[in-house]
Each structure stands twice: as structure tokens, then as C-alpha cells.
Amino acid sequence: MQGVNGLGILGGLLLCAGAALVLAGPAMAQDADYRVNQLIIYGDDECPASSGDEITVCARKDEGERYRIPEDLRKSDDPANNSWTDRVEAYETVGASGTLSCSPTGLGGWSGCQQELLKAAYGEKGEAASIRFGELIAQERAKRLSTIDEDAADEQSRVEVLEKEYEARKAAEAEAAASGTELTPSDDTGGQ
């Protein structure tokens, strides 16, 4: 596919990238005289003002994070931190061969490879250092479960009101049947 003046798309992109570098050169030279001070501040702490030759950039975190170990260091992927259960499971699969083993030996050894890949992917997903979906899911579950009691109480009170209306309607029908009169919709205490 040809672009402008017979140049290909790739040629046009290279031309644009070169022009961007030439134009950005003077701007980068101006910023070389500045020092950048990057700070993490907590709670309502004030970010220090920038001075003449220093740019101060502040990242704000919650007050509860002030004396905690940084998030990246809280959980370790070091094999020494694995539980004994995980270690034993690893030892159980060392000599695996045959069906569902994901090995080149034995009949059907290839058949366990997808299962092994899925297990590894879910393991990585649960142990990822940056995003811990397992913890997020547990928090969301706890939030949902906290409203169950309140929702159940509301539902129970609605059911009790409907039961009382039904019993009142049945009592009115029985009374009307005993006296020999017919109920009209306006006489019905539970009707709408």
C-alpha cells in the first residue's frame, strides 16, 4: 500500500518519528537543568512547594499506609514462602507419566497439558503481586453477604404483611358466608 509521494506506510511513520525527535530536542535540552524530587505523602500531609531548580512531584496514599511495608514487598514469590502442601503436590507430580501427565512418555501423556496450563494460569492469577483477584473477590463477597440479613428481614416483613392481608380476607369471606351476604370488592379488607 502506497502512502504520500509514493512512500509506504512504514516510510511515512519513520518520517513522522524523525520529525518528532527533531522538534523534541530543544524541549529536552531546556528540562536538563531541573532536578525532580518524587515524594510519597500520606493522609493530609502537605506536598512541599517546588523551588527554582527543583520540581517536586507528590503521590498521595492513605494515612493507614504510612508505617506499612510497601505493597510490592508485602507478598513474596520466593519459593521458600510456599506452603508444605504446595511443595508436596509438586513432589507428587515429579515422576508422573501416562494419561493426564503432560509428558512425552506413556500412552496419552499429552492429554494433561491443557489441564496443567490452566492450573498454572489460575495459580498465577491468584498470586500476582500487582493485582490479587482472590482478595478482591473475597471483599466483594463479604460486601454482598453483609446485606443478606437486611434484605432477608425486609422480605420477611413484606411476607408477613401479605399473610395478614390474606388471613383478613379469608376471615371476611368466612364471616360473609356465615351471614349469607356476598362480599363486594369494597368490603374486601385485603383487596387492592
Short mmCIF file of N, CA and C in Angstrom, two decimals:
data_model
loop_
_atom_site.label_atom_id
_atom_site.label_comp_id
_atom_site.label_asym_id
_atom_site.label_seq_id
_atom_site.Cartn_x
_atom_site.Cartn_y
_atom_site.Cartn_z
N MET A 1 0.85 -1.17 0.00
CA MET A 1 0.00 0.00 0.00
C MET A 1 0.89 1.24 0.00
N GLN A 2 0.65 2.18 -0.90
CA GLN A 2 1.48 3.37 -1.03
C GLN A 2 0.86 4.52 -0.26
N GLY A 3 1.72 5.31 0.38
CA GLY A 3 1.28 6.47 1.15
C GLY A 3 1.53 7.73 0.36
N VAL A 4 1.90 8.80 1.02
CA VAL A 4 2.15 10.10 0.40
C VAL A 4 3.43 10.05 -0.44
N ASN A 5 3.37 10.61 -1.65
CA ASN A 5 4.51 10.70 -2.56
C ASN A 5 5.18 9.35 -2.81
N GLY A 6 4.42 8.31 -2.90
CA GLY A 6 4.98 7.02 -3.22
C GLY A 6 5.65 6.31 -2.05
N LEU A 7 5.67 6.90 -0.86
CA LEU A 7 6.26 6.24 0.31
C LEU A 7 5.26 5.24 0.88
N GLY A 8 5.76 4.20 1.40
CA GLY A 8 4.89 3.24 2.06
C GLY A 8 4.44 3.78 3.41
N ILE A 9 3.52 3.09 4.04
CA ILE A 9 3.04 3.50 5.36
C ILE A 9 4.19 3.50 6.36
N LEU A 10 5.04 2.51 6.28
CA LEU A 10 6.19 2.43 7.18
C LEU A 10 7.12 3.63 6.97
N GLY A 11 7.34 4.01 5.73
CA GLY A 11 8.18 5.17 5.44
C GLY A 11 7.59 6.45 6.02
N GLY A 12 6.28 6.59 5.91
CA GLY A 12 5.60 7.76 6.46
C GLY A 12 5.72 7.82 7.98
N LEU A 13 5.60 6.65 8.61
CA LEU A 13 5.74 6.60 10.07
C LEU A 13 7.15 6.97 10.50
N LEU A 14 8.15 6.47 9.76
CA LEU A 14 9.54 6.80 10.09
C LEU A 14 9.80 8.29 9.91
N LEU A 15 9.22 8.89 8.89
CA LEU A 15 9.37 10.31 8.65
C LEU A 15 8.77 11.12 9.79
N CYS A 16 7.58 10.72 10.27
CA CYS A 16 6.92 11.41 11.39
C CYS A 16 7.72 11.26 12.67
N ALA A 17 8.26 10.07 12.93
CA ALA A 17 9.04 9.83 14.14
C ALA A 17 10.30 10.67 14.13
N GLY A 18 10.96 10.79 12.99
CA GLY A 18 12.16 11.62 12.89
C GLY A 18 11.85 13.08 13.14
N ALA A 19 10.73 13.57 12.60
CA ALA A 19 10.33 14.96 12.81
C ALA A 19 10.03 15.21 14.29
N ALA A 20 9.40 14.26 14.96
CA ALA A 20 9.08 14.41 16.38
C ALA A 20 10.36 14.50 17.20
N LEU A 21 11.36 13.70 16.87
CA LEU A 21 12.63 13.75 17.61
C LEU A 21 13.34 15.08 17.40
N VAL A 22 13.32 15.60 16.19
CA VAL A 22 13.99 16.87 15.91
C VAL A 22 13.30 18.00 16.67
N LEU A 23 11.97 17.99 16.72
CA LEU A 23 11.24 19.05 17.42
C LEU A 23 11.33 18.91 18.93
N ALA A 24 11.48 17.70 19.45
CA ALA A 24 11.53 17.50 20.90
C ALA A 24 12.92 17.79 21.45
N GLY A 25 13.94 17.87 20.63
CA GLY A 25 15.31 18.12 21.09
C GLY A 25 15.45 19.38 21.92
N PRO A 26 15.00 20.56 21.44
CA PRO A 26 15.14 21.78 22.24
C PRO A 26 14.36 21.70 23.55
N ALA A 27 13.20 21.06 23.56
CA ALA A 27 12.42 20.95 24.79
C ALA A 27 13.15 20.10 25.81
N MET A 28 13.80 19.01 25.38
CA MET A 28 14.54 18.16 26.31
C MET A 28 15.76 18.90 26.85
N ALA A 29 16.38 19.74 26.04
CA ALA A 29 17.55 20.49 26.49
C ALA A 29 17.17 21.50 27.56
N GLN A 30 15.97 22.07 27.49
CA GLN A 30 15.52 23.03 28.50
C GLN A 30 15.29 22.36 29.84
N ASP A 31 14.80 21.13 29.85
CA ASP A 31 14.48 20.43 31.09
C ASP A 31 15.70 19.82 31.76
N ALA A 32 16.85 19.84 31.14
CA ALA A 32 18.03 19.19 31.70
C ALA A 32 18.54 19.89 32.96
N ASP A 33 18.19 21.18 33.17
CA ASP A 33 18.68 21.93 34.31
C ASP A 33 17.87 21.67 35.57
N TYR A 34 16.76 20.98 35.49
CA TYR A 34 15.89 20.78 36.64
C TYR A 34 16.17 19.47 37.34
N ARG A 35 16.04 19.47 38.66
CA ARG A 35 16.05 18.24 39.46
C ARG A 35 14.61 17.88 39.75
N VAL A 36 14.30 16.63 39.79
CA VAL A 36 12.94 16.18 40.10
C VAL A 36 12.96 15.47 41.44
N ASN A 37 12.12 15.92 42.35
CA ASN A 37 12.00 15.33 43.69
C ASN A 37 10.67 14.60 43.75
N GLN A 38 10.69 13.28 43.80
CA GLN A 38 9.47 12.48 43.84
C GLN A 38 9.24 12.03 45.27
N LEU A 39 8.07 12.38 45.82
CA LEU A 39 7.75 12.06 47.21
C LEU A 39 6.45 11.29 47.30
N ILE A 40 6.35 10.44 48.31
CA ILE A 40 5.08 9.80 48.65
C ILE A 40 4.63 10.44 49.95
N ILE A 41 3.45 11.05 49.93
CA ILE A 41 2.93 11.68 51.14
C ILE A 41 1.68 10.93 51.58
N TYR A 42 1.38 11.00 52.86
CA TYR A 42 0.31 10.20 53.44
C TYR A 42 -0.75 11.09 54.07
N GLY A 43 -2.00 10.66 53.96
CA GLY A 43 -3.11 11.35 54.61
C GLY A 43 -3.24 12.78 54.11
N ASP A 44 -3.30 13.71 55.07
CA ASP A 44 -3.48 15.13 54.75
C ASP A 44 -2.17 15.90 54.76
N ASP A 45 -1.04 15.22 54.73
CA ASP A 45 0.26 15.90 54.72
C ASP A 45 0.34 16.81 53.51
N GLU A 46 1.05 17.91 53.68
CA GLU A 46 1.17 18.88 52.60
C GLU A 46 2.35 18.53 51.70
N CYS A 47 2.15 18.72 50.42
CA CYS A 47 3.22 18.48 49.45
C CYS A 47 4.13 19.70 49.45
N PRO A 48 5.44 19.52 49.64
CA PRO A 48 6.35 20.68 49.65
C PRO A 48 6.33 21.39 48.29
N ALA A 49 6.50 22.71 48.35
CA ALA A 49 6.48 23.51 47.13
C ALA A 49 7.77 23.29 46.34
N SER A 50 7.67 23.43 45.04
CA SER A 50 8.85 23.32 44.18
C SER A 50 9.71 24.57 44.33
N SER A 51 11.02 24.39 44.30
CA SER A 51 11.93 25.54 44.35
C SER A 51 12.33 25.90 42.93
N GLY A 52 13.21 26.88 42.78
CA GLY A 52 13.59 27.37 41.46
C GLY A 52 14.19 26.32 40.56
N ASP A 53 15.09 25.48 41.07
CA ASP A 53 15.76 24.50 40.22
C ASP A 53 15.31 23.07 40.51
N GLU A 54 14.19 22.92 41.21
CA GLU A 54 13.73 21.59 41.60
C GLU A 54 12.22 21.49 41.38
N ILE A 55 11.80 20.41 40.76
CA ILE A 55 10.38 20.14 40.57
C ILE A 55 10.00 19.07 41.57
N THR A 56 8.97 19.33 42.38
CA THR A 56 8.52 18.37 43.38
C THR A 56 7.22 17.74 42.90
N VAL A 57 7.20 16.42 42.84
CA VAL A 57 6.01 15.66 42.44
C VAL A 57 5.63 14.78 43.61
N CYS A 58 4.36 14.83 44.03
CA CYS A 58 3.91 14.06 45.19
C CYS A 58 2.86 13.04 44.79
N ALA A 59 2.99 11.84 45.32
CA ALA A 59 1.97 10.80 45.18
C ALA A 59 1.33 10.65 46.55
N ARG A 60 0.01 10.69 46.62
CA ARG A 60 -0.70 10.65 47.90
C ARG A 60 -1.24 9.25 48.15
N LYS A 61 -1.02 8.76 49.39
CA LYS A 61 -1.56 7.47 49.83
C LYS A 61 -2.35 7.68 51.11
N ASP A 62 -3.14 6.69 51.48
CA ASP A 62 -3.94 6.77 52.70
C ASP A 62 -3.05 6.87 53.92
N GLU A 63 -3.59 7.45 54.98
CA GLU A 63 -2.85 7.58 56.24
C GLU A 63 -2.50 6.22 56.81
N GLY A 64 -3.35 5.22 56.60
CA GLY A 64 -3.10 3.88 57.11
C GLY A 64 -1.90 3.20 56.48
N GLU A 65 -1.42 3.71 55.36
CA GLU A 65 -0.27 3.12 54.67
C GLU A 65 1.06 3.68 55.15
N ARG A 66 1.06 4.67 56.05
CA ARG A 66 2.27 5.39 56.43
C ARG A 66 3.37 4.47 56.95
N TYR A 67 3.08 3.61 57.89
CA TYR A 67 4.11 2.78 58.51
C TYR A 67 4.07 1.33 58.05
N ARG A 68 3.37 1.07 56.97
CA ARG A 68 3.28 -0.29 56.45
C ARG A 68 4.41 -0.57 55.47
N ILE A 69 4.68 -1.84 55.30
CA ILE A 69 5.64 -2.28 54.29
C ILE A 69 5.03 -1.95 52.92
N PRO A 70 5.81 -1.44 51.97
CA PRO A 70 5.26 -1.12 50.65
C PRO A 70 4.56 -2.32 50.02
N GLU A 71 3.52 -2.04 49.25
CA GLU A 71 2.68 -3.10 48.67
C GLU A 71 3.48 -4.12 47.86
N ASP A 72 4.46 -3.65 47.11
CA ASP A 72 5.24 -4.56 46.28
C ASP A 72 6.05 -5.55 47.10
N LEU A 73 6.36 -5.21 48.35
CA LEU A 73 7.18 -6.07 49.19
C LEU A 73 6.36 -6.91 50.18
N ARG A 74 5.06 -6.69 50.25
CA ARG A 74 4.23 -7.39 51.24
C ARG A 74 4.12 -8.88 50.98
N LYS A 75 3.99 -9.25 49.75
CA LYS A 75 3.87 -10.67 49.40
C LYS A 75 5.06 -11.04 48.54
N SER A 76 5.64 -12.15 48.84
CA SER A 76 6.84 -12.58 48.13
C SER A 76 6.53 -13.81 47.28
N ASP A 77 7.13 -13.85 46.11
CA ASP A 77 7.00 -15.02 45.24
C ASP A 77 8.14 -16.01 45.46
N ASP A 78 8.92 -15.80 46.51
CA ASP A 78 10.05 -16.66 46.81
C ASP A 78 9.57 -18.09 47.08
N PRO A 79 10.18 -19.10 46.47
CA PRO A 79 9.75 -20.48 46.69
C PRO A 79 9.85 -20.91 48.16
N ALA A 80 10.71 -20.26 48.93
CA ALA A 80 10.83 -20.61 50.35
C ALA A 80 9.56 -20.26 51.12
N ASN A 81 8.72 -19.38 50.56
CA ASN A 81 7.48 -18.98 51.23
C ASN A 81 6.29 -19.86 50.86
N ASN A 82 6.50 -20.87 50.03
CA ASN A 82 5.40 -21.78 49.66
C ASN A 82 5.05 -22.68 50.84
N SER A 83 3.78 -23.02 50.92
CA SER A 83 3.34 -23.91 52.00
C SER A 83 3.82 -25.34 51.71
N TRP A 84 3.82 -26.17 52.75
CA TRP A 84 4.23 -27.56 52.58
C TRP A 84 3.27 -28.32 51.68
N THR A 85 2.01 -27.93 51.70
CA THR A 85 1.03 -28.58 50.84
C THR A 85 1.41 -28.41 49.37
N ASP A 86 1.79 -27.18 49.01
CA ASP A 86 2.20 -26.93 47.63
C ASP A 86 3.46 -27.70 47.27
N ARG A 87 4.39 -27.78 48.22
CA ARG A 87 5.64 -28.50 47.96
C ARG A 87 5.38 -29.99 47.75
N VAL A 88 4.49 -30.56 48.58
CA VAL A 88 4.18 -31.99 48.45
C VAL A 88 3.49 -32.26 47.12
N GLU A 89 2.57 -31.37 46.71
CA GLU A 89 1.91 -31.54 45.41
C GLU A 89 2.94 -31.51 44.28
N ALA A 90 3.93 -30.65 44.41
CA ALA A 90 4.97 -30.58 43.39
C ALA A 90 5.76 -31.88 43.35
N TYR A 91 6.06 -32.46 44.51
CA TYR A 91 6.81 -33.72 44.54
C TYR A 91 5.98 -34.87 43.98
N GLU A 92 4.66 -34.82 44.15
CA GLU A 92 3.81 -35.90 43.65
C GLU A 92 3.82 -35.98 42.14
N THR A 93 4.01 -34.85 41.48
CA THR A 93 3.95 -34.84 40.02
C THR A 93 5.31 -34.97 39.36
N VAL A 94 6.38 -35.13 40.12
CA VAL A 94 7.72 -35.22 39.54
C VAL A 94 7.85 -36.43 38.63
N GLY A 95 7.40 -37.58 39.06
CA GLY A 95 7.56 -38.80 38.27
C GLY A 95 6.32 -39.15 37.47
N ALA A 96 5.43 -38.22 37.24
CA ALA A 96 4.17 -38.52 36.56
C ALA A 96 4.42 -38.85 35.10
N SER A 97 3.77 -39.90 34.63
CA SER A 97 3.81 -40.25 33.22
C SER A 97 2.51 -40.94 32.87
N GLY A 98 2.20 -40.97 31.60
CA GLY A 98 0.97 -41.61 31.17
C GLY A 98 -0.17 -40.61 31.04
N THR A 99 -1.39 -41.11 31.03
CA THR A 99 -2.57 -40.29 30.80
C THR A 99 -2.67 -39.16 31.82
N LEU A 100 -3.01 -37.97 31.33
CA LEU A 100 -3.17 -36.73 32.11
C LEU A 100 -1.90 -36.30 32.82
N SER A 101 -0.73 -36.62 32.27
CA SER A 101 0.51 -36.26 32.93
C SER A 101 1.27 -35.14 32.23
N CYS A 102 0.93 -34.80 31.01
CA CYS A 102 1.64 -33.80 30.21
C CYS A 102 3.12 -34.17 30.09
N SER A 103 3.36 -35.39 29.67
CA SER A 103 4.73 -35.86 29.47
C SER A 103 4.80 -36.58 28.13
N PRO A 104 5.99 -36.67 27.55
CA PRO A 104 6.11 -37.37 26.28
C PRO A 104 6.14 -38.88 26.44
N THR A 105 6.12 -39.36 27.67
CA THR A 105 6.19 -40.80 27.88
C THR A 105 4.83 -41.35 28.26
N GLY A 106 4.59 -42.56 27.91
CA GLY A 106 3.34 -43.21 28.28
C GLY A 106 2.22 -42.89 27.33
N LEU A 107 1.21 -43.76 27.35
CA LEU A 107 0.06 -43.61 26.48
C LEU A 107 -0.78 -42.41 26.93
N GLY A 108 -1.05 -41.47 26.06
CA GLY A 108 -1.88 -40.32 26.39
C GLY A 108 -1.20 -39.31 27.29
N GLY A 109 0.12 -39.28 27.28
CA GLY A 109 0.84 -38.35 28.14
C GLY A 109 0.57 -36.89 27.81
N TRP A 110 0.24 -36.60 26.58
CA TRP A 110 -0.04 -35.24 26.15
C TRP A 110 -1.36 -34.72 26.69
N SER A 111 -2.24 -35.60 27.14
CA SER A 111 -3.62 -35.22 27.47
C SER A 111 -3.74 -34.34 28.71
N GLY A 112 -2.73 -34.24 29.53
CA GLY A 112 -2.83 -33.41 30.73
C GLY A 112 -2.22 -32.03 30.58
N CYS A 113 -1.71 -31.70 29.40
CA CYS A 113 -1.02 -30.42 29.22
C CYS A 113 -1.95 -29.22 29.38
N GLN A 114 -3.13 -29.30 28.80
CA GLN A 114 -4.04 -28.16 28.92
C GLN A 114 -4.49 -27.98 30.37
N GLN A 115 -4.74 -29.07 31.05
CA GLN A 115 -5.12 -29.00 32.45
C GLN A 115 -3.99 -28.37 33.27
N GLU A 116 -2.77 -28.72 32.98
CA GLU A 116 -1.62 -28.17 33.69
C GLU A 116 -1.48 -26.67 33.41
N LEU A 117 -1.68 -26.26 32.16
CA LEU A 117 -1.60 -24.85 31.81
C LEU A 117 -2.68 -24.04 32.52
N LEU A 118 -3.90 -24.58 32.55
CA LEU A 118 -4.99 -23.89 33.24
C LEU A 118 -4.71 -23.75 34.73
N LYS A 119 -4.20 -24.81 35.33
CA LYS A 119 -3.88 -24.78 36.76
C LYS A 119 -2.80 -23.73 37.04
N ALA A 120 -1.78 -23.68 36.18
CA ALA A 120 -0.71 -22.69 36.35
C ALA A 120 -1.24 -21.27 36.17
N ALA A 121 -2.14 -21.08 35.20
CA ALA A 121 -2.69 -19.74 34.96
C ALA A 121 -3.52 -19.27 36.14
N TYR A 122 -4.36 -20.15 36.69
CA TYR A 122 -5.16 -19.77 37.85
C TYR A 122 -4.27 -19.54 39.07
N GLY A 123 -3.20 -20.30 39.18
CA GLY A 123 -2.26 -20.09 40.28
C GLY A 123 -1.59 -18.73 40.18
N GLU A 124 -1.16 -18.36 38.98
CA GLU A 124 -0.54 -17.05 38.78
C GLU A 124 -1.54 -15.93 39.03
N LYS A 125 -2.76 -16.15 38.60
CA LYS A 125 -3.80 -15.13 38.78
C LYS A 125 -4.05 -14.87 40.26
N GLY A 126 -4.04 -15.91 41.07
CA GLY A 126 -4.28 -15.74 42.50
C GLY A 126 -3.08 -15.21 43.25
N GLU A 127 -1.88 -15.39 42.71
CA GLU A 127 -0.66 -14.99 43.41
C GLU A 127 0.01 -13.76 42.81
N ALA A 128 -0.61 -13.11 41.84
CA ALA A 128 0.02 -11.96 41.19
C ALA A 128 0.34 -10.88 42.21
N ALA A 129 1.50 -10.27 42.08
CA ALA A 129 1.93 -9.27 43.05
C ALA A 129 1.17 -7.96 42.89
N SER A 130 0.79 -7.59 41.68
CA SER A 130 0.15 -6.30 41.49
C SER A 130 -1.35 -6.35 41.74
N ILE A 131 -2.02 -7.37 41.26
CA ILE A 131 -3.47 -7.45 41.43
C ILE A 131 -3.79 -8.80 42.04
N ARG A 132 -4.45 -8.78 43.16
CA ARG A 132 -4.81 -10.02 43.83
C ARG A 132 -6.33 -10.20 43.70
N PHE A 133 -6.73 -10.84 42.60
CA PHE A 133 -8.14 -11.01 42.33
C PHE A 133 -8.84 -11.80 43.42
N GLY A 134 -8.15 -12.77 44.00
CA GLY A 134 -8.75 -13.56 45.07
C GLY A 134 -9.18 -12.69 46.23
N GLU A 135 -8.34 -11.74 46.62
CA GLU A 135 -8.68 -10.83 47.72
C GLU A 135 -9.82 -9.91 47.32
N LEU A 136 -9.79 -9.40 46.08
CA LEU A 136 -10.86 -8.52 45.63
C LEU A 136 -12.20 -9.25 45.59
N ILE A 137 -12.18 -10.50 45.15
CA ILE A 137 -13.41 -11.29 45.11
C ILE A 137 -13.91 -11.55 46.52
N ALA A 138 -13.00 -11.85 47.45
CA ALA A 138 -13.41 -12.09 48.84
C ALA A 138 -14.02 -10.83 49.45
N GLN A 139 -13.47 -9.66 49.15
CA GLN A 139 -14.03 -8.42 49.66
C GLN A 139 -15.43 -8.18 49.10
N GLU A 140 -15.60 -8.42 47.81
CA GLU A 140 -16.91 -8.22 47.18
C GLU A 140 -17.93 -9.20 47.75
N ARG A 141 -17.50 -10.45 47.98
CA ARG A 141 -18.39 -11.44 48.59
C ARG A 141 -18.83 -11.00 49.98
N ALA A 142 -17.88 -10.51 50.77
CA ALA A 142 -18.20 -10.05 52.12
C ALA A 142 -19.17 -8.88 52.08
N LYS A 143 -18.99 -7.99 51.11
CA LYS A 143 -19.89 -6.85 50.98
C LYS A 143 -21.31 -7.32 50.63
N ARG A 144 -21.40 -8.29 49.73
CA ARG A 144 -22.72 -8.81 49.36
C ARG A 144 -23.37 -9.56 50.52
N LEU A 145 -22.57 -10.35 51.23
CA LEU A 145 -23.12 -11.12 52.35
C LEU A 145 -23.56 -10.22 53.49
N SER A 146 -22.96 -9.04 53.62
CA SER A 146 -23.34 -8.14 54.71
C SER A 146 -24.76 -7.61 54.52
N THR A 147 -25.26 -7.58 53.29
CA THR A 147 -26.61 -7.07 53.05
C THR A 147 -27.67 -8.17 53.05
N ILE A 148 -27.26 -9.42 53.12
CA ILE A 148 -28.23 -10.52 53.05
C ILE A 148 -29.19 -10.48 54.23
N ASP A 149 -28.68 -10.28 55.45
CA ASP A 149 -29.55 -10.26 56.62
C ASP A 149 -30.58 -9.14 56.53
N GLU A 150 -30.15 -7.97 56.09
CA GLU A 150 -31.06 -6.84 55.96
C GLU A 150 -32.11 -7.12 54.88
N ASP A 151 -31.68 -7.66 53.76
CA ASP A 151 -32.61 -7.99 52.67
C ASP A 151 -33.60 -9.06 53.11
N ALA A 152 -33.11 -10.06 53.85
CA ALA A 152 -33.99 -11.13 54.33
C ALA A 152 -35.02 -10.58 55.31
N ALA A 153 -34.62 -9.66 56.18
CA ALA A 153 -35.56 -9.07 57.14
C ALA A 153 -36.63 -8.27 56.41
N ASP A 154 -36.24 -7.51 55.38
CA ASP A 154 -37.21 -6.75 54.60
C ASP A 154 -38.19 -7.68 53.90
N GLU A 155 -37.68 -8.74 53.30
CA GLU A 155 -38.53 -9.71 52.60
C GLU A 155 -39.48 -10.38 53.57
N GLN A 156 -38.98 -10.74 54.76
CA GLN A 156 -39.82 -11.39 55.76
C GLN A 156 -40.95 -10.47 56.20
N SER A 157 -40.66 -9.18 56.41
CA SER A 157 -41.71 -8.25 56.82
C SER A 157 -42.76 -8.09 55.72
N ARG A 158 -42.35 -8.07 54.45
CA ARG A 158 -43.32 -7.98 53.35
C ARG A 158 -44.20 -9.23 53.31
N VAL A 159 -43.59 -10.40 53.51
CA VAL A 159 -44.35 -11.65 53.50
C VAL A 159 -45.36 -11.67 54.65
N GLU A 160 -44.95 -11.20 55.82
CA GLU A 160 -45.86 -11.18 56.97
C GLU A 160 -47.04 -10.26 56.72
N VAL A 161 -46.81 -9.10 56.10
CA VAL A 161 -47.91 -8.18 55.78
C VAL A 161 -48.88 -8.85 54.80
N LEU A 162 -48.34 -9.51 53.77
CA LEU A 162 -49.20 -10.19 52.80
C LEU A 162 -49.99 -11.33 53.45
N GLU A 163 -49.37 -12.06 54.39
CA GLU A 163 -50.07 -13.14 55.08
C GLU A 163 -51.21 -12.59 55.93
N LYS A 164 -50.99 -11.47 56.61
CA LYS A 164 -52.05 -10.86 57.43
C LYS A 164 -53.21 -10.40 56.56
N GLU A 165 -52.90 -9.80 55.39
CA GLU A 165 -53.96 -9.38 54.47
C GLU A 165 -54.75 -10.59 53.99
N TYR A 166 -54.05 -11.67 53.67
CA TYR A 166 -54.70 -12.88 53.19
C TYR A 166 -55.60 -13.47 54.27
N GLU A 167 -55.10 -13.54 55.51
CA GLU A 167 -55.90 -14.08 56.62
C GLU A 167 -57.12 -13.20 56.88
N ALA A 168 -56.98 -11.88 56.79
CA ALA A 168 -58.11 -10.97 57.00
C ALA A 168 -59.15 -11.16 55.90
N ARG A 169 -58.70 -11.34 54.66
CA ARG A 169 -59.61 -11.57 53.55
C ARG A 169 -60.37 -12.89 53.73
N LYS A 170 -59.65 -13.95 54.13
CA LYS A 170 -60.29 -15.26 54.36
C LYS A 170 -61.30 -15.16 55.51
N ALA A 171 -60.95 -14.43 56.57
CA ALA A 171 -61.87 -14.27 57.70
C ALA A 171 -63.12 -13.50 57.26
N ALA A 172 -62.94 -12.47 56.43
CA ALA A 172 -64.09 -11.70 55.94
C ALA A 172 -64.97 -12.56 55.05
N GLU A 173 -64.36 -13.40 54.21
CA GLU A 173 -65.14 -14.29 53.35
C GLU A 173 -65.90 -15.31 54.18
N ALA A 174 -65.27 -15.85 55.21
CA ALA A 174 -65.93 -16.83 56.07
C ALA A 174 -67.09 -16.18 56.82
N GLU A 175 -66.90 -14.96 57.29
CA GLU A 175 -67.96 -14.24 58.02
C GLU A 175 -69.13 -13.92 57.08
N ALA A 176 -68.79 -13.54 55.85
CA ALA A 176 -69.84 -13.23 54.87
C ALA A 176 -70.60 -14.50 54.51
N ALA A 177 -69.90 -15.61 54.39
CA ALA A 177 -70.56 -16.88 54.06
C ALA A 177 -71.46 -17.31 55.21
N ALA A 178 -71.06 -17.06 56.45
CA ALA A 178 -71.85 -17.45 57.61
C ALA A 178 -73.11 -16.59 57.72
N SER A 179 -73.02 -15.32 57.37
CA SER A 179 -74.18 -14.43 57.48
C SER A 179 -75.05 -14.47 56.24
N GLY A 180 -74.55 -15.06 55.17
CA GLY A 180 -75.33 -15.21 53.95
C GLY A 180 -75.24 -14.01 53.03
N THR A 181 -74.36 -13.08 53.26
CA THR A 181 -74.20 -11.92 52.38
C THR A 181 -73.01 -12.15 51.47
N GLU A 182 -73.05 -11.45 50.33
CA GLU A 182 -71.95 -11.57 49.39
C GLU A 182 -70.98 -10.42 49.59
N LEU A 183 -69.69 -10.70 49.46
CA LEU A 183 -68.67 -9.66 49.60
C LEU A 183 -68.54 -8.91 48.28
N THR A 184 -68.45 -7.60 48.38
CA THR A 184 -68.13 -6.77 47.22
C THR A 184 -66.67 -6.38 47.34
N PRO A 185 -66.06 -5.94 46.25
CA PRO A 185 -64.64 -5.57 46.32
C PRO A 185 -64.34 -4.50 47.36
N SER A 186 -65.32 -3.60 47.67
CA SER A 186 -65.06 -2.56 48.67
C SER A 186 -65.10 -3.14 50.08
N ASP A 187 -65.81 -4.26 50.30
CA ASP A 187 -65.86 -4.89 51.62
C ASP A 187 -64.60 -5.71 51.89
N ASP A 188 -63.89 -6.08 50.85
CA ASP A 188 -62.71 -6.93 50.98
C ASP A 188 -61.59 -6.12 51.62
N THR A 189 -61.15 -6.52 52.80
CA THR A 189 -60.14 -5.75 53.54
C THR A 189 -58.75 -5.92 52.95
N GLY A 190 -58.49 -7.00 52.29
CA GLY A 190 -57.14 -7.24 51.76
C GLY A 190 -57.01 -6.91 50.30
N GLY A 191 -58.08 -6.51 49.62
CA GLY A 191 -58.02 -6.28 48.17
C GLY A 191 -57.35 -4.98 47.82
N GLN A 192 -57.06 -4.88 46.56
CA GLN A 192 -56.41 -3.65 46.10
C GLN A 192 -57.29 -2.90 45.15
#
